[in-house]
């Protein structure tokens, strides 16, 4: 363990807050993005203007090249698969084929010589659609007689997970008190700075296509596109250049990319598409649209003894590839118990298909919603028992490790209680309560809210296999080479897009082989250069790619020592790799690593067959997974007259194992919290009754700006993970997992004098005022009838 | 480029601009000043003007002139011109207090005062200012010049009394008496967003009593206007919490609230109640 103040120094590269090696290009305008590439042909997609209907005709202007489903003969539907949970596979055509199922679904691709021309032609394309009644709300879609979105999924249920521990009923029936939360999370869009986009170019000499696209998983994009277009993967190169944010939205296959590759092969030329913001907001994948009813059974000591959840996840019109739409409901089901010790659990989790944009993972995947729900439950339970919200957490947090959850997940060493105490200490709760009391007397409503949570990160193939995924990701491969010039190249299957992996992996390698990060280049995002891998998502890359990197680097180290031992005529145990040289301990004999590398290629005859030529080693890693944890703590100021919420202060006490680069780790937490505050207060995709989308611009869909984000105070504990060979845990998602719960708990604390409960995110000013108005009316009514008000 | 094709005209003189505008007006010709509202609408193809008369190079329209009774603001004057007081009069301070609520800094560097008026977004701060202060708006065309009172200028959401061939050449705001008090308050969900309700109030004190009260309200109805019911609740009264609350309540009752998918009439009235009272508190 180390306190925050001492981080960033030491004798190793790991643990130091060195500046990111990827930043100089990005901050001087030298980044290279998909949309920077020139193309011969440009595409504009014509999208459905209605949510449901039969597509009868596409009217194209004369002479224009307009591709529809009729042209894509032989192109298979994108059909991801789960082999569990009553999953009903539904296929998504690259362009709508006969039916349209959500507003924004791509129907036709206009191809023209410029982006402008394509846009002008697309403006003239008319769609004939016989509209049918859509269903956009998941609970409505479950009702008898609701419109059917896909014939293959009767009742609109695409998957159903059920679990009940053996002693659940007994414990439930014997409980002292049941507390219930009806939580609603509205639909959100990940809103990466760079919307989606792709550029496909055909090489007439080899027949290969190079697809440059803004993706988080280049290899899987290659596999998926070659599957649906039925050609060899060796004929497709996928490049993810600099990617302007993904947050999960770019880990699902965009059907538009399939069309681009098809066009490049048909036209034997280059073709490009850049998504605009409106398209991204209506069709670039959504998430977090869930209803969760959660009931907790407590004993007399306010100990949670059983948990019952009903999870309804609105997964949109199709199932995203490769995870399938099970990603949200199944994640919610598996991790609902969170950081609390509760061994009895019953859950029904359903994925419900509707006439809305398809759901895809978004940073945190369900955990922002389940944490919000569970942390509301704990606050409500504290109130029911008339104890402090901090105390009820103290009584229920897991403190013995390893811990096996009711769902059978194994939690490795963590610090749920310690981070809670750290966050409580940081904020000085008694002083806050005094200030809160004083403010209330003046009509100002301050509140404090806590959220404790566990964040499962860095999980390998067994965890994904538990979902029955036909495509089961998990492992990673890294190839570390020292080339004859003495420079190091690490080729990785992960595909970082802002996470700083070029720097953190270089720090790991630098320590392993005794060199400096500047000597190391991390190569990723190109299927011709990088080994097959799963990309970057699910807070996995530092743990899994980092682990594979360490394994490969240790092999390189062993080989360097072997060569040095040979050349220096010293025992391998006496060789020390440091400062770019191999030295014989206790002597002044040394050889630069660059020289050893040169020998490994050019002087192999000297090794007499005892050492294989070259200096390239491969590492594979497929870990079981590790749980990070944190406590978030928000202080808010609620304007009771307007419903406006200002987040005044935000405190985080976090444990993500060994921290490789404190600056990068802090940046991840900051960014996550910004998105979490957006989820808590601002961001909401809204459909009207006809399935039209009302939030198609950034004037209507409101991500937070710097004004809305308070200073964030971070406190760290570093508990090394036994389930990670680098000892690091993932932390990419934690910020946005805890923030909505902390903020909304703080709002409810602020509004406690009114007897108001907010159980919906975003907690917009309209919703807060509606709750207060109803409380005011109730209170006026009570006064009129002689009852005491709150 | 996202917009539908259009022809951009760049006149150098007012006469030339008016002549081109007269020619292209029947073909959906529009005036382009700062472009901070028009261009985004064009990018979404919600507006597809075939011609734009770009007045950014027209000489003489970039002046802010005070003649001792009136402040005249030309059609090319940017919002940012008001960051500092433009005239040694409470009006200068009022404008510089209000301008900081308009969008974000880069937008204020480009957008224009008169452009905001001609665009007539119900949430526009400048529309609220001219309505509250009863400014006079000067429309020019090849047919001549027309003075339009602010109360007659706004016709609805993004709709004004300007004819297709008329250019809003200047806005004339009356200078304020040296003892005028003012207050401004607006509500939005994020800093820099369109106001969901905004109020500008001015009044003088006559022997400790409120006189000549003006209560302007924007963002809450189709266009900004003075709320006479709220003004009546103030005139002749001693400023203070009870009076301010009564005026705010009168304003909340008097309006025909704008509603949308998130904001119902009750919530809009909540906001009106809050912004009017807060503007009054600020003035006191």
Short mmCIF file of C-alpha atoms in Angstrom, two decimals, chain A residues 44 115-116 119-121 123 274 276 278-279 639-644 681-684 686 694-705 707-708 762-767 769-770 773 777, chain B residues 1-6 40 42-46 48 103-104 185-194 196 245 260-275 277-278 281:
data_model
loop_
_atom_site.label_atom_id
_atom_site.label_comp_id
_atom_site.label_asym_id
_atom_site.label_seq_id
_atom_site.Cartn_x
_atom_site.Cartn_y
_atom_site.Cartn_z
CA UNK A 44 -24.02 8.68 -47.31
CA UNK A 115 -19.17 13.64 -49.44
CA UNK A 116 -21.16 16.73 -50.45
CA UNK A 119 -25.33 14.09 -49.08
CA UNK A 120 -27.22 16.02 -51.77
CA UNK A 121 -28.30 12.82 -53.51
CA UNK A 123 -31.52 14.18 -49.59
CA UNK A 274 -17.91 9.57 -41.89
CA UNK A 276 -22.23 12.73 -38.41
CA UNK A 278 -27.05 13.15 -35.71
CA UNK A 279 -26.46 9.65 -37.08
CA UNK A 639 -32.04 24.09 -5.95
CA UNK A 640 -35.47 23.12 -4.67
CA UNK A 641 -37.18 25.82 -6.72
CA UNK A 642 -35.78 24.81 -10.12
CA UNK A 643 -34.64 21.24 -9.48
CA UNK A 644 -31.12 22.09 -10.59
CA UNK A 681 -28.06 14.34 -14.21
CA UNK A 682 -28.11 15.13 -17.90
CA UNK A 683 -27.89 12.49 -20.59
CA UNK A 684 -31.05 10.91 -21.97
CA UNK A 686 -35.82 10.19 -25.71
CA UNK A 694 -36.27 13.70 -29.92
CA UNK A 695 -32.64 14.00 -28.91
CA UNK A 696 -30.79 13.93 -32.22
CA UNK A 697 -28.49 16.88 -31.61
CA UNK A 698 -26.10 17.92 -28.86
CA UNK A 699 -28.48 20.77 -28.06
CA UNK A 700 -31.00 18.14 -26.91
CA UNK A 701 -28.76 15.30 -25.74
CA UNK A 702 -26.65 16.84 -23.01
CA UNK A 703 -23.26 15.43 -22.08
CA UNK A 704 -21.68 17.35 -19.22
CA UNK A 705 -19.20 20.11 -19.96
CA UNK A 707 -18.68 23.57 -16.00
CA UNK A 708 -20.73 20.68 -14.64
CA UNK A 762 -30.91 11.02 -15.15
CA UNK A 763 -32.31 12.93 -12.19
CA UNK A 764 -33.27 15.89 -14.36
CA UNK A 765 -34.49 19.14 -12.86
CA UNK A 766 -37.90 18.39 -14.36
CA UNK A 767 -38.08 15.05 -12.50
CA UNK A 769 -39.38 19.36 -9.44
CA UNK A 770 -42.16 16.91 -10.32
CA UNK A 773 -44.45 19.34 -6.48
CA UNK A 777 -49.37 18.90 -2.93
CA UNK B 1 -20.17 20.39 -46.31
CA UNK B 2 -23.42 19.42 -44.66
CA UNK B 3 -25.81 22.12 -45.97
CA UNK B 4 -27.77 21.93 -49.21
CA UNK B 5 -26.13 23.88 -52.05
CA UNK B 6 -26.47 27.67 -51.91
CA UNK B 40 -26.28 24.81 -37.72
CA UNK B 42 -28.55 24.64 -42.52
CA UNK B 43 -26.19 21.82 -41.55
CA UNK B 44 -29.19 19.77 -40.44
CA UNK B 45 -30.92 20.84 -43.69
CA UNK B 46 -33.80 22.17 -41.63
CA UNK B 48 -32.10 25.18 -47.21
CA UNK B 103 -23.77 30.59 -25.18
CA UNK B 104 -19.98 30.21 -25.01
CA UNK B 185 -31.50 35.73 -14.09
CA UNK B 186 -31.78 32.74 -16.34
CA UNK B 187 -32.08 29.01 -15.90
CA UNK B 188 -30.47 26.37 -18.03
CA UNK B 189 -29.36 22.81 -17.42
CA UNK B 190 -25.74 23.36 -18.45
CA UNK B 191 -23.69 26.52 -18.51
CA UNK B 192 -24.10 28.19 -21.90
CA UNK B 193 -27.24 26.31 -22.95
CA UNK B 194 -30.39 28.01 -24.21
CA UNK B 196 -35.37 27.51 -20.26
CA UNK B 245 -42.57 36.77 -4.55
CA UNK B 260 -41.94 20.21 -24.87
CA UNK B 261 -41.28 16.53 -24.30
CA UNK B 262 -39.43 17.17 -21.06
CA UNK B 263 -40.83 20.44 -19.84
CA UNK B 264 -44.51 20.67 -19.00
CA UNK B 265 -46.44 23.83 -18.19
CA UNK B 266 -46.13 23.35 -14.44
CA UNK B 267 -42.35 23.11 -14.62
CA UNK B 268 -42.12 26.15 -16.89
CA UNK B 269 -44.13 28.12 -14.35
CA UNK B 270 -41.81 26.87 -11.59
CA UNK B 271 -38.89 28.26 -13.53
CA UNK B 272 -40.62 31.56 -14.25
CA UNK B 273 -41.38 31.99 -10.57
CA UNK B 274 -37.71 31.38 -9.78
CA UNK B 275 -36.08 33.54 -12.45
CA UNK B 277 -37.82 36.55 -8.18
CA UNK B 278 -34.07 36.04 -8.54
CA UNK B 281 -33.43 40.02 -5.75
#
